[in-house]
Coordinates of C-alpha atoms and ligand atoms in Angstrom, one line a residue:
X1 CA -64.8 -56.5 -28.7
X2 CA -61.4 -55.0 -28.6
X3 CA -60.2 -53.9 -32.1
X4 CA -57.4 -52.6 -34.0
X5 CA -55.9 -49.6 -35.1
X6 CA -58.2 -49.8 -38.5
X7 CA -61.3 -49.2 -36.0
X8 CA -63.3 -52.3 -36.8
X9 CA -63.0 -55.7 -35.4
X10 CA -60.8 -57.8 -38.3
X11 CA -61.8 -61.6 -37.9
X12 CA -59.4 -63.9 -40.3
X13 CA -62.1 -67.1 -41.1
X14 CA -60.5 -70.2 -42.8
X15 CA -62.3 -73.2 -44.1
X16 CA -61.2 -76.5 -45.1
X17 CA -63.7 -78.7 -44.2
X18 CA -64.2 -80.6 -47.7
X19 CA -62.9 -79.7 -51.4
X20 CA -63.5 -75.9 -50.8
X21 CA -60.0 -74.0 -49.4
X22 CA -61.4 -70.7 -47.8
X23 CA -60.3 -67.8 -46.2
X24 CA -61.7 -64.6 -45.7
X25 CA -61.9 -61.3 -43.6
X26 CA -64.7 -60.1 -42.4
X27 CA -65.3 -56.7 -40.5
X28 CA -67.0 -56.5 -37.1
X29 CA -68.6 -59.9 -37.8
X30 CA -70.8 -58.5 -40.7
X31 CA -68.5 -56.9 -43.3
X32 CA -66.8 -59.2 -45.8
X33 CA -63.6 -57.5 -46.9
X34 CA -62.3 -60.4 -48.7
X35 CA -63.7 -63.9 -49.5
X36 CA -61.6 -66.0 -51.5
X37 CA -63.0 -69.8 -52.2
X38 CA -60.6 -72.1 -54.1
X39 CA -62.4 -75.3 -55.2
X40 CA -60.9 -78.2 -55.6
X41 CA -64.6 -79.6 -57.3
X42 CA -63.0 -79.7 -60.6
X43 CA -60.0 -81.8 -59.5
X44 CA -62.6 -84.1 -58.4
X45 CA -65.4 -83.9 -61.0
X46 CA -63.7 -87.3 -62.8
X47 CA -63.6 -88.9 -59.7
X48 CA -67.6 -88.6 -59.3
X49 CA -66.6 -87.3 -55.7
X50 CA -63.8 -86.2 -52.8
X51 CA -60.9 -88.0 -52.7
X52 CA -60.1 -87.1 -48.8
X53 CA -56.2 -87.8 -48.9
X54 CA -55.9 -85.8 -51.9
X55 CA -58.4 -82.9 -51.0
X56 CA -56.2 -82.4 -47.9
X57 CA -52.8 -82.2 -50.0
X58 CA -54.2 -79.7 -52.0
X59 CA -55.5 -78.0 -48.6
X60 CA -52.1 -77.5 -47.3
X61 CA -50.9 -76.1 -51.0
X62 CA -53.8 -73.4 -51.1
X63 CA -54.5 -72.6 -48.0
X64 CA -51.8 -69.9 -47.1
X65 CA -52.2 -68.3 -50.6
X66 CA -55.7 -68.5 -49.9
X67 CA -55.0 -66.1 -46.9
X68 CA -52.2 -64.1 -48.5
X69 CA -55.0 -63.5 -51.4
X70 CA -57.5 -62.5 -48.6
X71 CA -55.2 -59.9 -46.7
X72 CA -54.1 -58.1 -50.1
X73 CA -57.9 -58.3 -51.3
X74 CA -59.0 -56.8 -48.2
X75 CA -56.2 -54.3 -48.0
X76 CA -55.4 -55.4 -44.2
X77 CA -51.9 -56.6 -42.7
X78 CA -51.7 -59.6 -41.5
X79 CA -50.5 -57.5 -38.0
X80 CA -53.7 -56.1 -38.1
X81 CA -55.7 -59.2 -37.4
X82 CA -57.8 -59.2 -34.3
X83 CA -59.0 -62.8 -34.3
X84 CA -59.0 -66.0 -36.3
X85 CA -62.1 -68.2 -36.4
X86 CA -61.7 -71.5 -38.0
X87 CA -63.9 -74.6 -39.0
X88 CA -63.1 -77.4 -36.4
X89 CA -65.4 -80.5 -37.6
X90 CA -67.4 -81.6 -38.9
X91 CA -65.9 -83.1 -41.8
X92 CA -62.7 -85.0 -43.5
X93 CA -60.2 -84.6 -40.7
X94 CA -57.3 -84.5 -42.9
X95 CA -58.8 -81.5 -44.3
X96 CA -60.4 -79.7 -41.2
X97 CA -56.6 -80.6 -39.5
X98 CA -54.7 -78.8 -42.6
X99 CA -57.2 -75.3 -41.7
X100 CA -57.0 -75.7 -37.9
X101 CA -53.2 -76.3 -37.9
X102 CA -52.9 -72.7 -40.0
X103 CA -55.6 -71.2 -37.7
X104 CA -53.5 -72.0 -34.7
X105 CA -49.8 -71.2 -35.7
X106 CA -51.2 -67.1 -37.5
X107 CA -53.2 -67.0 -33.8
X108 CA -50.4 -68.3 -31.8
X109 CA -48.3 -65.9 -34.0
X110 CA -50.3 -63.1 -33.9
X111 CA -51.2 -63.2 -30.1
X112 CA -55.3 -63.0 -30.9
X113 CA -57.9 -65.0 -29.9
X114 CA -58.7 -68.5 -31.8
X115 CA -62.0 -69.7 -32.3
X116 CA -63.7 -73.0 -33.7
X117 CA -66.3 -73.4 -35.4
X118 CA -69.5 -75.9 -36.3
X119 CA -69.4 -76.2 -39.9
X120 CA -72.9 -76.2 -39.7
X121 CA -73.5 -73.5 -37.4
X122 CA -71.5 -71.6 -40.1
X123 CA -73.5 -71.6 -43.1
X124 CA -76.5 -70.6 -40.2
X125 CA -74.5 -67.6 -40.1
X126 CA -74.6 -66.8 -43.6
X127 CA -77.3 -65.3 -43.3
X128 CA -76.2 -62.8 -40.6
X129 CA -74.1 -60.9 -43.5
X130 CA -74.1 -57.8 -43.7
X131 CA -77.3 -58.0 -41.3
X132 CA -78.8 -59.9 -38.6
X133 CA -82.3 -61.7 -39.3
X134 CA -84.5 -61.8 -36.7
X135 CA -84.7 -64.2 -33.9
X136 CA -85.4 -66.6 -33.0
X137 CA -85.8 -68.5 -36.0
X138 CA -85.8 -71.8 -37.6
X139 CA -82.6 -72.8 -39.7
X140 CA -82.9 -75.3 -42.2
X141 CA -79.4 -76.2 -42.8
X142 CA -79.0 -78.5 -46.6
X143 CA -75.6 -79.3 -48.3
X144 CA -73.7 -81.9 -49.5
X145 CA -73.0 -83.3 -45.9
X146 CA -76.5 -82.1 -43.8
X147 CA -79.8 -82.1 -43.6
X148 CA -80.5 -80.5 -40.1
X149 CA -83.4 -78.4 -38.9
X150 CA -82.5 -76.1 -35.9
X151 CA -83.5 -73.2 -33.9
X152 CA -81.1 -70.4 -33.2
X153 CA -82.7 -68.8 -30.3
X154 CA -82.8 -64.6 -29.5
X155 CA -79.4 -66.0 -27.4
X156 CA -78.0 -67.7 -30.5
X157 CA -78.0 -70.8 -28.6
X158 CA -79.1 -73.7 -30.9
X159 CA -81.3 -76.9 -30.9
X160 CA -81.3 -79.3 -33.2
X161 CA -85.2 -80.6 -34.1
X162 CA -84.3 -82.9 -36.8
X163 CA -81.7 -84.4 -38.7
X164 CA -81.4 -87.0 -41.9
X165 CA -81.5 -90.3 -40.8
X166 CA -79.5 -91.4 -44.2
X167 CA -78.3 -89.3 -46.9
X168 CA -78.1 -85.9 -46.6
X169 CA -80.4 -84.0 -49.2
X170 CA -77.1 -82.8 -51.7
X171 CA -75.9 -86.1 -51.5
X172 CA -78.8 -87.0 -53.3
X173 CA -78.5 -84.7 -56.0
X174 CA -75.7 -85.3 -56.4
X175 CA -75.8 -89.5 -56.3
X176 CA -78.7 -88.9 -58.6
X177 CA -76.8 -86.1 -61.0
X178 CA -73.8 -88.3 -61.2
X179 CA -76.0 -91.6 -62.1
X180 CA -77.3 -89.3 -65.1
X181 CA -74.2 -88.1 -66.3
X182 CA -74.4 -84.3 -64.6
X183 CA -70.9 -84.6 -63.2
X184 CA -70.2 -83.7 -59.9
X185 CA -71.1 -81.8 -57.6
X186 CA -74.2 -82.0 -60.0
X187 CA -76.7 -80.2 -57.5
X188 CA -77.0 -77.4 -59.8
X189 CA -76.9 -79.0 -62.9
X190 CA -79.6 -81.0 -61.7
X191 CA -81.5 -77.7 -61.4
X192 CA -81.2 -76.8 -64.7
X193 CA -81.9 -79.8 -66.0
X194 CA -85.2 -79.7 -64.4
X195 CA -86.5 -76.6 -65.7
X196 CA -87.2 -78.1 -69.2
X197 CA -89.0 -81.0 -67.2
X198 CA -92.5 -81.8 -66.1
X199 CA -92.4 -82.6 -62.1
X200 CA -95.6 -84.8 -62.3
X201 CA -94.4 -86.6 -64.9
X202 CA -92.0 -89.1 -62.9
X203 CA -94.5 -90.0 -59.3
X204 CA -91.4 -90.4 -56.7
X205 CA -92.1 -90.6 -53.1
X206 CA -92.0 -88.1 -49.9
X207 CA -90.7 -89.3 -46.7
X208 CA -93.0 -87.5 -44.3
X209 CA -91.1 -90.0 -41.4
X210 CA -94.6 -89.0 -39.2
X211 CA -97.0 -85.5 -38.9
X212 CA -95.0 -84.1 -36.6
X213 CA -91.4 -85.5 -37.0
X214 CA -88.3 -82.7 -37.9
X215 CA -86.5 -86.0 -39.4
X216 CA -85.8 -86.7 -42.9
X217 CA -84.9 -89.4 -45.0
X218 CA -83.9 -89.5 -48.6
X219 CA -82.3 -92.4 -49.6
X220 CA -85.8 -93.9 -50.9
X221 CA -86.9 -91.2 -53.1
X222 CA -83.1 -91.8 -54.2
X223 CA -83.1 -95.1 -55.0
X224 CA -86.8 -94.7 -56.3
X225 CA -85.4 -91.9 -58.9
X226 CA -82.5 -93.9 -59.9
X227 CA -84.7 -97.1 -60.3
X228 CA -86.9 -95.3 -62.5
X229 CA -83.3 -93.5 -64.9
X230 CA -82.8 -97.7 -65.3
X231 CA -86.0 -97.9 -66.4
X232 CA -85.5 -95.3 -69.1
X233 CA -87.9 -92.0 -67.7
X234 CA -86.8 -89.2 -69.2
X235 CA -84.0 -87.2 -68.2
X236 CA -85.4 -83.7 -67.3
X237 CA -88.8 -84.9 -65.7
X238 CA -86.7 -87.4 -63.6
X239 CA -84.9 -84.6 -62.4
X240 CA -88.0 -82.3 -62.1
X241 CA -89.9 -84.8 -60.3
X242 CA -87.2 -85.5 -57.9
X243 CA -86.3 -81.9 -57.4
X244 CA -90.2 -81.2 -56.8
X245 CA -90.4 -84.4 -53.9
X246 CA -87.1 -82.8 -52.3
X247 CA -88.1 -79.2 -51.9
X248 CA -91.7 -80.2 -51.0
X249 CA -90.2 -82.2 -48.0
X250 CA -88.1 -79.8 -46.9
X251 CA -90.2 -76.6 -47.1
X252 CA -93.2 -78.6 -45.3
X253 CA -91.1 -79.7 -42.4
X254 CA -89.6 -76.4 -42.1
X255 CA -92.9 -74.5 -42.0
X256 CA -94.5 -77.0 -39.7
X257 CA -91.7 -76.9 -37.4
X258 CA -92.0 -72.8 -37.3
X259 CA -96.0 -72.8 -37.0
X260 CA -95.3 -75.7 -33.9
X261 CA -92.6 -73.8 -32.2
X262 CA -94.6 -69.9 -32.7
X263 CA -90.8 -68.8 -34.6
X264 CA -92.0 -66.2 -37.1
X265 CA -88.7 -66.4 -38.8
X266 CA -87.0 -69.1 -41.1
X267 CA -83.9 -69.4 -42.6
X268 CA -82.5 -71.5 -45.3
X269 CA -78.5 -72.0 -45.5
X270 CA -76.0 -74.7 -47.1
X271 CA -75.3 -75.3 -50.7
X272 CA -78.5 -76.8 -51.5
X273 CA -79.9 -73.9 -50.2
X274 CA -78.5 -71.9 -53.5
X275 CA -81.5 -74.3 -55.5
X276 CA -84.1 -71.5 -56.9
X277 CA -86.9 -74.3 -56.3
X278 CA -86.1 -74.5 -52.8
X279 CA -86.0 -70.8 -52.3
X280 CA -88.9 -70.3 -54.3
X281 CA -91.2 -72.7 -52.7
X282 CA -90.3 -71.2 -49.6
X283 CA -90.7 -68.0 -49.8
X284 CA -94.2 -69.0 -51.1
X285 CA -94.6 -71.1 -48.1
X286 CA -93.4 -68.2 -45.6
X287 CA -95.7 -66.1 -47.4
X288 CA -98.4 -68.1 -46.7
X289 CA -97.6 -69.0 -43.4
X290 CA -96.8 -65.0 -42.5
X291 CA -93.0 -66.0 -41.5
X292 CA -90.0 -63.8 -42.3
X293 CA -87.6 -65.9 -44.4
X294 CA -84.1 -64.8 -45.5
X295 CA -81.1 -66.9 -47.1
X296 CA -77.9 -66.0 -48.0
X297 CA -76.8 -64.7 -51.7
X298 CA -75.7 -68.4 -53.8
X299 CA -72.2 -67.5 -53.2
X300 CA -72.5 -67.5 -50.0
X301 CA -75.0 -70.9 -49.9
X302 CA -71.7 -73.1 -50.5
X303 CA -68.2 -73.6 -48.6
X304 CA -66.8 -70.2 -47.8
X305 CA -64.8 -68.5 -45.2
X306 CA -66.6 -65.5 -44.5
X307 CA -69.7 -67.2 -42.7
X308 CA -67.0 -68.8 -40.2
X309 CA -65.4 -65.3 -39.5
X310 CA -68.9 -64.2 -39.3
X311 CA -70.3 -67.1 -36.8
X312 CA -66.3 -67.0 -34.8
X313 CA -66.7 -63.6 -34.2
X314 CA -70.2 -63.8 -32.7
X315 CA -68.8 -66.7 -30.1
X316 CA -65.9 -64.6 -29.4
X317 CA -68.5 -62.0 -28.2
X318 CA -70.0 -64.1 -26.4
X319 CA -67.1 -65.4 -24.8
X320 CA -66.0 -68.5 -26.2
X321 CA -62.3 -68.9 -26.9
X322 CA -60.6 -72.1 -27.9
X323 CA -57.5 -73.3 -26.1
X324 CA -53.9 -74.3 -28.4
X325 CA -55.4 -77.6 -27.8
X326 CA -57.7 -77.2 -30.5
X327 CA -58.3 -80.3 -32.6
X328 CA -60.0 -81.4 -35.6
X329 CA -63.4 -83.2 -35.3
X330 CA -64.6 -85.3 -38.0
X331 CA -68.3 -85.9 -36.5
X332 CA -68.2 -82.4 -34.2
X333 CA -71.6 -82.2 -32.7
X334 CA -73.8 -79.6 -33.1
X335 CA -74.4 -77.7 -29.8
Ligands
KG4_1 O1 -72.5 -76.4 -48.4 P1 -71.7 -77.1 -49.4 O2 -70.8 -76.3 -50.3 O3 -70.8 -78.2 -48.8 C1 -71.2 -79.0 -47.8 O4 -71.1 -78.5 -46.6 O5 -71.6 -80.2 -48.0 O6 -72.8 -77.8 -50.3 C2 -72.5 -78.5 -51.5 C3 -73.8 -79.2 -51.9 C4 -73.5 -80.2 -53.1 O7 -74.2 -81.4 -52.7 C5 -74.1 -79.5 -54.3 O8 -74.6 -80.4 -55.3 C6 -75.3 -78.8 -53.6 O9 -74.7 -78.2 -52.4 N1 -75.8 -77.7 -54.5 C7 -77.0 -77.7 -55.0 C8 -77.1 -76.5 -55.8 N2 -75.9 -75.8 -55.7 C9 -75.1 -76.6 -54.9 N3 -78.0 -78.5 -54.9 C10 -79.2 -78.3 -55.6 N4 -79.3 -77.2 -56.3 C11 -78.4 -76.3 -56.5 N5 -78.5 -75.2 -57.3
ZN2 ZN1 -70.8 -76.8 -46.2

């Protein structure tokens, strides 16, 4: 990859895909330099959840100071740039449009190759800073937005196995977390709230969706947890139990799909993935099973920039370039 004066490849990542305005610069697609996150989660917290109109207004307020932040941070002119990578979809338009309209104009500016970016092929990529796992592997992606279960191959070319076929598993923590009074996002105040709780205490169901299916479902342990808060369980084994039938789910599907497919490696990514549970029960699992696992420190679980300066730079190696056509897409397929 050509680079700049400074001797390393400079990739500028910006993310705007929800409440989270992003940017960041990362060093020959594996040194973060900079990663600054603005959330806009408390703005929404008394709202229970995004309000897309206005998480887009405050996009196009943070976003450049977001960059400015990220260059001084870093200690890198904006001159010295060699690339800008930038979330394209999927996720609120307004807000995806506000980041790739910025992308565009500093690439245009700049003369340097643009990039989009999956959202979800993003947080894969989390895990490739500062290293690399192994390949190929299986990626179970789980945030606010996505369930999916993937395979990134020794070509980083992906294939989706399975997806949710209803809510994704941090919308239900946070549906749930919100319905007990956690607040919002209430994903990891769910978490706490569990570990004073007895997970056998509240049964709630597993959707297995089949022995070999890489689906899931989660709207009817959901509504089964939320029926059972009406009826008066108590707070922190409710959130136990329902934590327990979520990670069991997921870390059985994930393994199974691995032991089916002969990938010895598995990685977790997405804001749910920042759940200690989750990681705990798979790294037992892994253990078990003999599989490499590796996910990404919490702060780089959630939104961020520097896994899509990370995952831009690794398409631009490969060759992939966007045109000044670029656009925002809401629903962006994962290919
Ligand atoms: O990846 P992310 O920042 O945004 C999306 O792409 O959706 O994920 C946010 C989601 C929220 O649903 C939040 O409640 C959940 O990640 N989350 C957690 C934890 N930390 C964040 N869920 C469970 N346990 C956690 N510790
Ligand atoms: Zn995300």
């Amino acid at each position: 990859m050509p680079e700049g004066p400074t001797g390393a490849h400079l990739t500028l990542g910006i993310e705007t895909s929800c409440d989270e305005t992003a940017a960041a610069v990362v060093a020959d697609g594996q040194r973060v330099l900079a990663d600054v996150v603005a959330s806009q989660a408390e703005l929404f917290r008394r709202f229970g959840g995004v309000v897309p109109e206005i998480a887009s207004r405050h996009h196009l307020e943070l976003l450049l100071p977001a960059v400015t932040a990220a260059l001084e941070r870093s200690g890198v002119r904006l001159e010295a740039v060699d690339a800008v990578a930038v979330t394209q979809g999927p996720g609120l338009v307004g807000a995806l449009l506000v980041g790739v309209c910025t992308a565009k104009t500093l690439a245009w500016a700049l003369d340097v190759p643009l990039v989009g970016v999956h959202h979800v092929l993003a947080h894969i990529y989390a895990n490739f800073l500062p290293e690399a796992p192994a390949l190929p592997a299986v990626c179970l992606v789980v945030s606010g937005g996505h369930t999916d279960l993937v395979v990134l191959d020794a070509a980083e070319r992906l294939t989706v196995l399975g997806r949710t076929r209803d809510d994704a598993a941090g919308e239900a923590f946070d549906k749930l977390a919100r319905e007990m009074g956690l607040g919002y996002p209430g994903g990891a105040a769910l978490e706490r709230l569990a570990r004073g709780g007895d997970p056998a205490a509240v049964p709630l169901p597993r959707a297995w969706l089949g022995q070999d299916s890489a689906d899931f479902s989660f709207s009817g342990l959901k509504t089964a947890a939320l029926t059972a808060l009406r009826r008066g369980a108590p707070s922190a084994d409710l959130a136990a139990g329902f934590q327990a039938a979520a990670v069991e789910v997921l870390v059985e599907k994930t393994v199974r799909a691995a032991r089916r497919l002969g990938v010895g490696q598995v990685l977790l990514a997405g804001g749910v993935s920042a759940n200690g549970a989750l990681r705990e029960a798979m790294a037992r699992a892994a253990a078990r099973e003999g599989l490499g696992l590796s996910f990404p420190p919490v702060r780089l679980c959630t939104d961020n920039a520097a896994m899509v300066a990370c995952a831009g730079y690794r398409r631009l190696e490969r060759g992939e370039r966007a045109g000044w056509d670029l656009n925002a897409v809401a629903d962006l397929e994962l290919t």
